[in-house]
Structures are given as structure tokens and as C-alpha cells.
Amino acid sequence: MLLRNQYAFEPFWRAVWDASRVETWGRRFRGANQRTASDLGKQRVDRVLNEVFRRLYTLRNQIIHGGSTYGSGWGRSQLRDGCAIMASQVPVILEIME
């Protein structure tokens, strides 16, 4: 779900703040999602995880810089999805690091 959420896609936020980018973010969003779906079908897990973690970084930026703050109403569902992903991945990453 996180990959289908425009609010977790960094070029969307650039378009919000810069009107000259409004026309290109949608094309880039569809392209990124098509590549990720293709990579998933080809079991290119590294590429899929790379895109997931890019989206999580965008989510992090929203939280820290105010895009997903309380009451904003802008794409709060990605926060729930991001938390679920992090809850499953952080313990695995910590185990690998140990």
C-alpha cells in the first residue's frame, strides 16, 4: 500500500511546493510503481526494498518537517503503513547488525 500512496512519493511533495513540477510527478509515480511491480515479479528484492526505503525516507521527512502532522489530513494512511513496515523490518535489521 505504501508504494501506491502518492503522499509517500518525494516528487509529489516537490510538485506541491513547486508548480512547475505538477505535470511530471504523476508520470514519475506511475513509472516508479511499474518498475517496482516488475522487479517484484522478477524477485529483485534489493530493488523493491530500495524503493520501499525511499518511500519510508519520504515519510520520515513528512513527520519531521510537518507533512504528516496531526490534523493535516494529507495522506495519513501512509503513516500507518510505514509503521507496520518498520515494526517488521527493524528487528530483522538489528539482528543482522548484531
PDB file of C-alpha atoms in Angstrom:
ATOM      1  CA  MET A   1       0.000   0.000   0.000  1.00  0.00           C
ATOM      2  CA  LEU A   2       2.869   2.360   0.761  1.00  0.00           C
ATOM      3  CA  LEU A   3       4.076   2.129  -2.834  1.00  0.00           C
ATOM      4  CA  ARG A   4       0.649   3.138  -4.164  1.00  0.00           C
ATOM      5  CA  ASN A   5       0.388   6.140  -1.887  1.00  0.00           C
ATOM      6  CA  GLN A   6       1.306   9.427  -3.577  1.00  0.00           C
ATOM      7  CA  TYR A   7       1.989  11.039  -0.199  1.00  0.00           C
ATOM      8  CA  ALA A   8       4.969   8.729   0.294  1.00  0.00           C
ATOM      9  CA  PHE A   9       6.449   9.719  -3.087  1.00  0.00           C
ATOM     10  CA  GLU A  10       9.006  12.516  -2.860  1.00  0.00           C
ATOM     11  CA  PRO A  11       8.313  14.070  -6.299  1.00  0.00           C
ATOM     12  CA  PHE A  12       4.686  14.590  -5.244  1.00  0.00           C
ATOM     13  CA  TRP A  13       5.847  16.879  -2.429  1.00  0.00           C
ATOM     14  CA  ARG A  14       8.175  18.743  -4.787  1.00  0.00           C
ATOM     15  CA  ALA A  15       5.151  19.374  -7.039  1.00  0.00           C
ATOM     16  CA  VAL A  16       3.151  20.641  -4.054  1.00  0.00           C
ATOM     17  CA  TRP A  17       5.807  23.257  -3.359  1.00  0.00           C
ATOM     18  CA  ASP A  18       6.851  23.987  -6.960  1.00  0.00           C
ATOM     19  CA  ALA A  19       4.067  24.411  -9.532  1.00  0.00           C
ATOM     20  CA  SER A  20       6.488  23.825 -12.427  1.00  0.00           C
ATOM     21  CA  ARG A  21       6.735  20.153 -11.346  1.00  0.00           C
ATOM     22  CA  VAL A  22       3.000  19.447 -11.140  1.00  0.00           C
ATOM     23  CA  GLU A  23       2.805  17.830 -14.565  1.00  0.00           C
ATOM     24  CA  THR A  24       5.760  15.462 -14.123  1.00  0.00           C
ATOM     25  CA  TRP A  25       5.248  13.896 -10.715  1.00  0.00           C
ATOM     26  CA  GLY A  26       2.321  11.673 -11.811  1.00  0.00           C
ATOM     27  CA  ARG A  27       4.273  10.206 -14.707  1.00  0.00           C
ATOM     28  CA  ARG A  28       7.224   9.543 -12.430  1.00  0.00           C
ATOM     29  CA  PHE A  29       4.932   7.979  -9.822  1.00  0.00           C
ATOM     30  CA  ARG A  30       3.400   5.574 -12.337  1.00  0.00           C
ATOM     31  CA  GLY A  31       6.831   4.723 -13.746  1.00  0.00           C
ATOM     32  CA  ALA A  32       8.322   4.019 -10.317  1.00  0.00           C
ATOM     33  CA  ASN A  33       5.370   1.817  -9.417  1.00  0.00           C
ATOM     34  CA  GLN A  34       5.568  -0.090 -12.717  1.00  0.00           C
ATOM     35  CA  ARG A  35       9.311  -0.694 -12.228  1.00  0.00           C
ATOM     36  CA  THR A  36       8.734  -1.872  -8.671  1.00  0.00           C
ATOM     37  CA  ALA A  37       5.945  -4.237  -9.770  1.00  0.00           C
ATOM     38  CA  SER A  38       8.222  -5.619 -12.478  1.00  0.00           C
ATOM     39  CA  ASP A  39      11.084  -6.004 -10.011  1.00  0.00           C
ATOM     40  CA  LEU A  40       8.782  -7.791  -7.594  1.00  0.00           C
ATOM     41  CA  GLY A  41       7.699 -10.197 -10.340  1.00  0.00           C
ATOM     42  CA  LYS A  42      11.345 -10.887 -11.178  1.00  0.00           C
ATOM     43  CA  GLN A  43      12.159 -11.371  -7.477  1.00  0.00           C
ATOM     44  CA  ARG A  44      14.616  -8.462  -7.460  1.00  0.00           C
ATOM     45  CA  VAL A  45      14.125  -7.959  -3.757  1.00  0.00           C
ATOM     46  CA  ASP A  46      17.011  -5.485  -3.456  1.00  0.00           C
ATOM     47  CA  ARG A  47      15.357  -3.088  -5.906  1.00  0.00           C
ATOM     48  CA  VAL A  48      11.950  -3.439  -4.284  1.00  0.00           C
ATOM     49  CA  LEU A  49      13.404  -2.785  -0.828  1.00  0.00           C
ATOM     50  CA  ASN A  50      15.312   0.193  -2.203  1.00  0.00           C
ATOM     51  CA  GLU A  51      12.049   1.761  -3.372  1.00  0.00           C
ATOM     52  CA  VAL A  52      10.262   0.887  -0.120  1.00  0.00           C
ATOM     53  CA  PHE A  53      13.017   2.521   1.911  1.00  0.00           C
ATOM     54  CA  ARG A  54      12.941   5.607  -0.339  1.00  0.00           C
ATOM     55  CA  ARG A  55       9.246   5.932   0.414  1.00  0.00           C
ATOM     56  CA  LEU A  56       9.916   5.428   4.122  1.00  0.00           C
ATOM     57  CA  TYR A  57      12.512   8.198   3.986  1.00  0.00           C
ATOM     58  CA  THR A  58       9.934  10.485   2.400  1.00  0.00           C
ATOM     59  CA  LEU A  59       7.526   9.531   5.175  1.00  0.00           C
ATOM     60  CA  ARG A  60      10.214  10.318   7.734  1.00  0.00           C
ATOM     61  CA  ASN A  61      10.660  13.745   6.159  1.00  0.00           C
ATOM     62  CA  GLN A  62       6.908  14.354   6.326  1.00  0.00           C
ATOM     63  CA  ILE A  63       6.861  13.509  10.018  1.00  0.00           C
ATOM     64  CA  ILE A  64       9.929  15.570  10.915  1.00  0.00           C
ATOM     65  CA  HIS A  65       9.129  18.540   8.660  1.00  0.00           C
ATOM     66  CA  GLY A  66       5.364  18.612   9.112  1.00  0.00           C
ATOM     67  CA  GLY A  67       3.739  16.992   6.066  1.00  0.00           C
ATOM     68  CA  SER A  68       2.014  14.335   8.199  1.00  0.00           C
ATOM     69  CA  THR A  69       1.435  16.290  11.337  1.00  0.00           C
ATOM     70  CA  TYR A  70      -1.649  15.936  13.455  1.00  0.00           C
ATOM     71  CA  GLY A  71      -4.751  17.261  11.794  1.00  0.00           C
ATOM     72  CA  SER A  72      -3.195  17.891   8.382  1.00  0.00           C
ATOM     73  CA  GLY A  73      -5.400  15.349   6.632  1.00  0.00           C
ATOM     74  CA  TRP A  74      -2.774  14.820   3.930  1.00  0.00           C
ATOM     75  CA  GLY A  75      -2.301  11.105   3.424  1.00  0.00           C
ATOM     76  CA  ARG A  76      -2.330   9.850   6.978  1.00  0.00           C
ATOM     77  CA  SER A  77      -2.690   6.234   5.802  1.00  0.00           C
ATOM     78  CA  GLN A  78       0.964   6.082   4.741  1.00  0.00           C
ATOM     79  CA  LEU A  79       1.946   6.675   8.358  1.00  0.00           C
ATOM     80  CA  ARG A  80       0.072   3.538   9.408  1.00  0.00           C
ATOM     81  CA  ASP A  81       1.607   1.522   6.559  1.00  0.00           C
ATOM     82  CA  GLY A  82       5.095   2.843   7.236  1.00  0.00           C
ATOM     83  CA  CYS A  83       4.850   1.967  10.922  1.00  0.00           C
ATOM     84  CA  ALA A  84       3.776  -1.574  10.062  1.00  0.00           C
ATOM     85  CA  ILE A  85       6.725  -1.988   7.698  1.00  0.00           C
ATOM     86  CA  MET A  86       9.187  -0.590  10.212  1.00  0.00           C
ATOM     87  CA  ALA A  87       7.769  -2.778  13.010  1.00  0.00           C
ATOM     88  CA  SER A  88       8.527  -5.860  10.949  1.00  0.00           C
ATOM     89  CA  GLN A  89      11.865  -4.744   9.491  1.00  0.00           C
ATOM     90  CA  VAL A  90      13.702  -3.029  12.345  1.00  0.00           C
ATOM     91  CA  PRO A  91      14.051  -6.201  14.461  1.00  0.00           C
ATOM     92  CA  VAL A  92      15.409  -8.085  11.420  1.00  0.00           C
ATOM     93  CA  ILE A  93      17.875  -5.303  10.605  1.00  0.00           C
ATOM     94  CA  LEU A  94      19.022  -5.141  14.228  1.00  0.00           C
ATOM     95  CA  GLU A  95      19.524  -8.910  14.291  1.00  0.00           C
ATOM     96  CA  ILE A  96      21.631  -8.727  11.130  1.00  0.00           C
ATOM     97  CA  MET A  97      23.692  -5.896  12.603  1.00  0.00           C
ATOM     98  CA  GLU A  98      24.353  -7.842  15.804  1.00  0.00           C
TER      99      GLU A  98
END
